[in-house]
């Protein structure tokens, strides 16, 4: 039987050409698999037929939108995950979701090799291959753009010569990756880090500077899971989609940053993630109300480490799994409502309500009815500051 290679297929130029290119390089038959993580655009069936027309022996498509929201975006919300304090891990979350389908398809077709369309300079190649190694340690990975020098120009020439049913003219100057959790735009004129982003590059968000009425939303969480918007029950996918619309219309979630890639390069990235930013902002504030201080402080370190592991492609790894256990436990009481104003590019919390609240009005109030015993404060401070005081006696002498 001819060897088979399973390719993660997007329907775009590079992976369409990769089908024939891989077949020529390896002599193998290529099976294409396209995974819908909410990237929008073309119908999955159109993509499936294109893969076949480009020479795939079989083509499979998977609607993984709910799976992506429930199993990948939700843990990121519970972790308040923001790489370098800003980036909600949009692309980093989708790779392990795609890898799962890639490996399952390889198993189904008895393939020993999987392939992806990444270059050799980015994080995504690491995420694909580290993920494949974790889920199918016996599988081999190939990346035609990186391993067979399949440049853009050569890909266009290949597509034209083979008359593949794919547009070769429409050349966007940007490298874009998008899914339901957000959108990443890089390259082109953005590579000059002094250049400001232009309005044209945004698709998920309206210009935050345009005057408009503010929007107000109440997000309800149950144990860290967003379960309702304005009292109407939603799935995690619906929560992200609806907040993409509403927060996106207010210009929320635009991020322009220089970030540290795993491969050592600093790169300029523009992101838009309106739903993700609204949900994480709300979730964070509900934690402020419901999570005990020491747990909350420690969780911040865990969140940062969790985000780095996911960014670095270690979704399927022992430490990430163990931290998931911690994050799950810490979300046990994160139940309640957060009211937010979405306006002018910002998602601002204006109210919180929770049956699990640790906020005690009688302890916090400065009005009469205060139950906090202020007479205990002085003794507490004396002992709390004692070691610093003893050291100061020596240091100031
Ligand atoms: N720099 C981001 C990340 O590593 C976005 C990558 C986007 N991928 C792309 N092919 N444009 O998560």
CSV table of N, CA and C in Angstrom, one decimal, residues 4-78:
chain,number,residue,atom,x,y,z
A,4,UNK,N,0.8,7.1,3.2
A,4,UNK,CA,0.0,8.2,3.2
A,4,UNK,C,0.5,9.3,4.1
A,5,UNK,N,0.3,10.6,3.7
A,5,UNK,CA,0.6,11.7,4.5
A,5,UNK,C,-0.7,12.5,4.8
A,6,UNK,N,-0.9,12.8,6.0
A,6,UNK,CA,-2.1,13.6,6.4
A,6,UNK,C,-1.7,15.1,6.5
A,7,UNK,N,-2.3,16.0,5.8
A,7,UNK,CA,-1.9,17.4,5.7
A,7,UNK,C,-3.0,18.2,6.4
A,8,UNK,N,-2.6,19.1,7.3
A,8,UNK,CA,-3.5,20.1,7.9
A,8,UNK,C,-3.8,21.1,6.8
A,9,UNK,N,-5.0,21.1,6.3
A,9,UNK,CA,-5.3,21.9,5.1
A,9,UNK,C,-6.2,23.1,5.5
A,10,UNK,N,-5.9,24.3,5.0
A,10,UNK,CA,-6.7,25.5,5.3
A,10,UNK,C,-7.5,25.9,4.1
A,11,UNK,N,-7.2,25.4,2.9
A,11,UNK,CA,-7.9,25.8,1.7
A,11,UNK,C,-7.3,27.0,1.0
A,12,UNK,N,-6.2,27.5,1.6
A,12,UNK,CA,-5.5,28.6,1.0
A,12,UNK,C,-4.4,28.1,0.0
A,13,UNK,N,-3.7,29.1,-0.6
A,13,UNK,CA,-2.8,28.8,-1.7
A,13,UNK,C,-1.7,27.8,-1.2
A,14,UNK,N,-1.0,28.1,-0.1
A,14,UNK,CA,0.1,27.3,0.4
A,14,UNK,C,-0.2,25.8,0.6
A,15,UNK,N,-1.3,25.6,1.3
A,15,UNK,CA,-1.6,24.2,1.6
A,15,UNK,C,-2.2,23.5,0.4
A,16,UNK,N,-2.8,24.3,-0.5
A,16,UNK,CA,-3.4,23.6,-1.7
A,16,UNK,C,-2.2,23.1,-2.6
A,17,UNK,N,-1.2,24.0,-2.7
A,17,UNK,CA,0.0,23.6,-3.5
A,17,UNK,C,0.7,22.4,-2.8
A,18,UNK,N,0.7,22.5,-1.4
A,18,UNK,CA,1.4,21.5,-0.7
A,18,UNK,C,1.0,20.1,-1.0
A,19,UNK,N,-0.3,19.9,-1.3
A,19,UNK,CA,-0.8,18.6,-1.6
A,19,UNK,C,0.0,17.9,-2.7
A,20,UNK,N,0.1,18.6,-3.8
A,20,UNK,CA,0.9,18.0,-5.0
A,20,UNK,C,2.4,18.0,-4.7
A,21,UNK,N,2.8,19.0,-4.0
A,21,UNK,CA,4.2,19.1,-3.7
A,21,UNK,C,4.7,18.0,-2.8
A,22,UNK,N,4.0,17.7,-1.8
A,22,UNK,CA,4.3,16.6,-0.9
A,22,UNK,C,4.3,15.2,-1.7
A,23,UNK,N,3.2,15.1,-2.5
A,23,UNK,CA,3.1,13.9,-3.3
A,23,UNK,C,4.4,13.7,-4.2
A,24,UNK,N,4.8,14.8,-4.8
A,24,UNK,CA,6.0,14.7,-5.7
A,24,UNK,C,7.3,14.4,-4.9
A,25,UNK,N,7.5,15.1,-3.8
A,25,UNK,CA,8.7,14.9,-2.9
A,25,UNK,C,8.8,13.5,-2.3
A,26,UNK,N,7.6,13.0,-1.9
A,26,UNK,CA,7.7,11.8,-1.1
A,26,UNK,C,7.1,10.5,-1.8
A,27,UNK,N,6.4,10.7,-2.9
A,27,UNK,CA,5.7,9.6,-3.5
A,27,UNK,C,4.5,9.1,-2.8
A,28,UNK,N,4.2,9.8,-1.7
A,28,UNK,CA,3.0,9.4,-0.9
A,28,UNK,C,1.7,9.9,-1.4
A,29,UNK,N,0.6,9.3,-0.9
A,29,UNK,CA,-0.7,9.9,-1.2
A,29,UNK,C,-1.0,10.9,-0.1
A,30,UNK,N,-1.7,11.9,-0.5
A,30,UNK,CA,-2.0,13.0,0.5
A,30,UNK,C,-3.5,13.0,0.9
A,31,UNK,N,-3.7,12.9,2.2
A,31,UNK,CA,-5.0,13.1,2.7
A,31,UNK,C,-5.1,14.4,3.4
A,32,UNK,N,-6.1,15.2,3.0
A,32,UNK,CA,-6.2,16.6,3.6
A,32,UNK,C,-7.3,16.6,4.7
A,33,UNK,N,-7.0,17.3,5.8
A,33,UNK,CA,-8.0,17.5,6.8
A,33,UNK,C,-8.1,19.0,7.2
A,34,UNK,N,-9.3,19.5,7.1
A,34,UNK,CA,-9.5,20.9,7.4
A,34,UNK,C,-10.4,21.0,8.7
A,35,UNK,N,-9.9,21.8,9.6
A,35,UNK,CA,-10.6,21.9,10.9
A,35,UNK,C,-11.2,23.3,11.1
A,36,UNK,N,-12.5,23.3,11.4
A,36,UNK,CA,-13.1,24.6,11.6
A,36,UNK,C,-13.1,25.0,13.0
A,37,UNK,N,-12.3,26.0,13.3
A,37,UNK,CA,-12.2,26.5,14.7
A,37,UNK,C,-12.8,27.9,14.7
A,38,UNK,N,-13.7,28.1,13.8
A,38,UNK,CA,-14.4,29.4,13.8
A,38,UNK,C,-13.7,30.5,13.0
A,39,UNK,N,-12.9,30.1,12.0
A,39,UNK,CA,-12.1,31.1,11.3
A,39,UNK,C,-13.0,31.8,10.3
A,40,UNK,N,-14.2,31.3,10.1
A,40,UNK,CA,-15.1,32.0,9.1
A,40,UNK,C,-14.6,31.8,7.7
A,41,UNK,N,-15.2,32.6,6.8
A,41,UNK,CA,-14.7,32.5,5.4
A,41,UNK,C,-15.5,31.4,4.7
A,42,UNK,N,-14.8,30.6,3.9
A,42,UNK,CA,-15.4,29.6,3.0
A,42,UNK,C,-16.1,28.5,3.7
A,43,UNK,N,-17.1,28.0,3.0
A,43,UNK,CA,-17.8,26.8,3.5
A,43,UNK,C,-16.9,25.6,3.5
A,44,UNK,N,-17.0,24.8,4.6
A,44,UNK,CA,-16.1,23.6,4.7
A,44,UNK,C,-16.2,22.6,3.5
A,45,UNK,N,-17.4,22.5,2.9
A,45,UNK,CA,-17.5,21.6,1.8
A,45,UNK,C,-16.8,22.1,0.6
A,46,UNK,N,-16.8,23.4,0.4
A,46,UNK,CA,-16.0,24.0,-0.7
A,46,UNK,C,-14.5,23.7,-0.5
A,47,UNK,N,-14.1,23.8,0.7
A,47,UNK,CA,-12.7,23.6,1.0
A,47,UNK,C,-12.4,22.1,0.8
A,48,UNK,N,-13.3,21.2,1.2
A,48,UNK,CA,-13.1,19.8,1.0
A,48,UNK,C,-12.9,19.4,-0.5
A,49,UNK,N,-13.8,20.0,-1.3
A,49,UNK,CA,-13.8,19.7,-2.7
A,49,UNK,C,-12.5,20.3,-3.4
A,50,UNK,N,-12.1,21.4,-2.9
A,50,UNK,CA,-10.8,22.0,-3.4
A,50,UNK,C,-9.6,21.1,-3.2
A,51,UNK,N,-9.6,20.5,-2.0
A,51,UNK,CA,-8.5,19.6,-1.6
A,51,UNK,C,-8.5,18.4,-2.6
A,52,UNK,N,-9.6,17.9,-2.9
A,52,UNK,CA,-9.7,16.8,-3.8
A,52,UNK,C,-9.3,17.2,-5.2
A,53,UNK,N,-9.7,18.4,-5.6
A,53,UNK,CA,-9.4,18.9,-6.9
A,53,UNK,C,-7.9,19.2,-7.0
A,54,UNK,N,-7.2,19.5,-5.9
A,54,UNK,CA,-5.8,19.7,-5.9
A,54,UNK,C,-5.0,18.4,-5.8
A,55,UNK,N,-5.7,17.3,-5.7
A,55,UNK,CA,-4.9,16.0,-5.8
A,55,UNK,C,-5.0,15.2,-4.5
A,56,UNK,N,-5.7,15.6,-3.5
A,56,UNK,CA,-5.8,14.8,-2.3
A,56,UNK,C,-6.5,13.5,-2.6
A,57,UNK,N,-6.1,12.4,-2.1
A,57,UNK,CA,-6.8,11.1,-2.3
A,57,UNK,C,-8.1,11.1,-1.5
A,58,UNK,N,-8.0,11.7,-0.3
A,58,UNK,CA,-9.2,11.9,0.5
A,58,UNK,C,-9.1,13.2,1.2
A,59,UNK,N,-10.3,13.8,1.5
A,59,UNK,CA,-10.4,15.1,2.2
A,59,UNK,C,-11.4,15.0,3.3
A,60,UNK,N,-11.1,15.4,4.4
A,60,UNK,CA,-12.0,15.4,5.6
A,60,UNK,C,-12.1,16.8,6.2
A,61,UNK,N,-13.3,17.1,6.6
A,61,UNK,CA,-13.5,18.4,7.3
A,61,UNK,C,-14.1,18.1,8.7
A,62,UNK,N,-13.8,18.9,9.6
A,62,UNK,CA,-14.3,18.7,11.0
A,62,UNK,C,-14.8,20.1,11.5
A,63,UNK,N,-16.1,20.1,11.9
A,63,UNK,CA,-16.6,21.3,12.6
A,63,UNK,C,-16.2,21.2,14.1
A,64,UNK,N,-15.1,21.9,14.4
A,64,UNK,CA,-14.6,21.8,15.8
A,64,UNK,C,-14.8,23.0,16.6
A,65,UNK,N,-15.8,23.8,16.1
A,65,UNK,CA,-16.1,25.1,16.8
A,65,UNK,C,-16.4,25.0,18.3
A,66,UNK,N,-17.4,24.1,18.6
A,66,UNK,CA,-17.7,24.0,20.0
A,66,UNK,C,-16.6,23.3,20.8
A,67,UNK,N,-16.0,22.3,20.2
A,67,UNK,CA,-14.9,21.7,20.8
A,67,UNK,C,-13.7,22.7,21.1
A,68,UNK,N,-13.5,23.5,20.2
A,68,UNK,CA,-12.4,24.5,20.3
A,68,UNK,C,-12.8,25.5,21.5
A,69,UNK,N,-14.0,25.9,21.5
A,69,UNK,CA,-14.5,26.9,22.5
A,69,UNK,C,-14.5,26.2,23.9
A,70,UNK,N,-15.0,25.0,24.0
A,70,UNK,CA,-15.1,24.3,25.3
A,70,UNK,C,-13.8,23.8,25.9
A,71,UNK,N,-13.0,23.2,25.0
A,71,UNK,CA,-11.8,22.5,25.5
A,71,UNK,C,-10.5,23.4,25.4
A,72,UNK,N,-10.5,24.5,24.6
A,72,UNK,CA,-9.3,25.2,24.4
A,72,UNK,C,-9.5,26.7,24.9
A,73,UNK,N,-10.6,27.4,24.4
A,73,UNK,CA,-10.8,28.8,24.8
A,73,UNK,C,-11.2,28.8,26.3
A,74,UNK,N,-12.0,27.9,26.7
A,74,UNK,CA,-12.5,28.0,28.1
A,74,UNK,C,-11.4,27.9,29.1
A,75,UNK,N,-10.5,26.9,29.0
A,75,UNK,CA,-9.4,26.9,29.9
A,75,UNK,C,-8.6,28.2,29.9
A,76,UNK,N,-8.5,28.8,28.8
A,76,UNK,CA,-7.7,30.1,28.7
A,76,UNK,C,-8.5,31.2,29.4
A,77,UNK,N,-9.8,31.2,29.4
A,77,UNK,CA,-10.6,32.2,30.1
A,77,UNK,C,-10.4,31.9,31.6
A,78,UNK,N,-10.5,30.7,32.0
A,78,UNK,CA,-10.4,30.3,33.4
A,78,UNK,C,-9.0,30.7,33.9
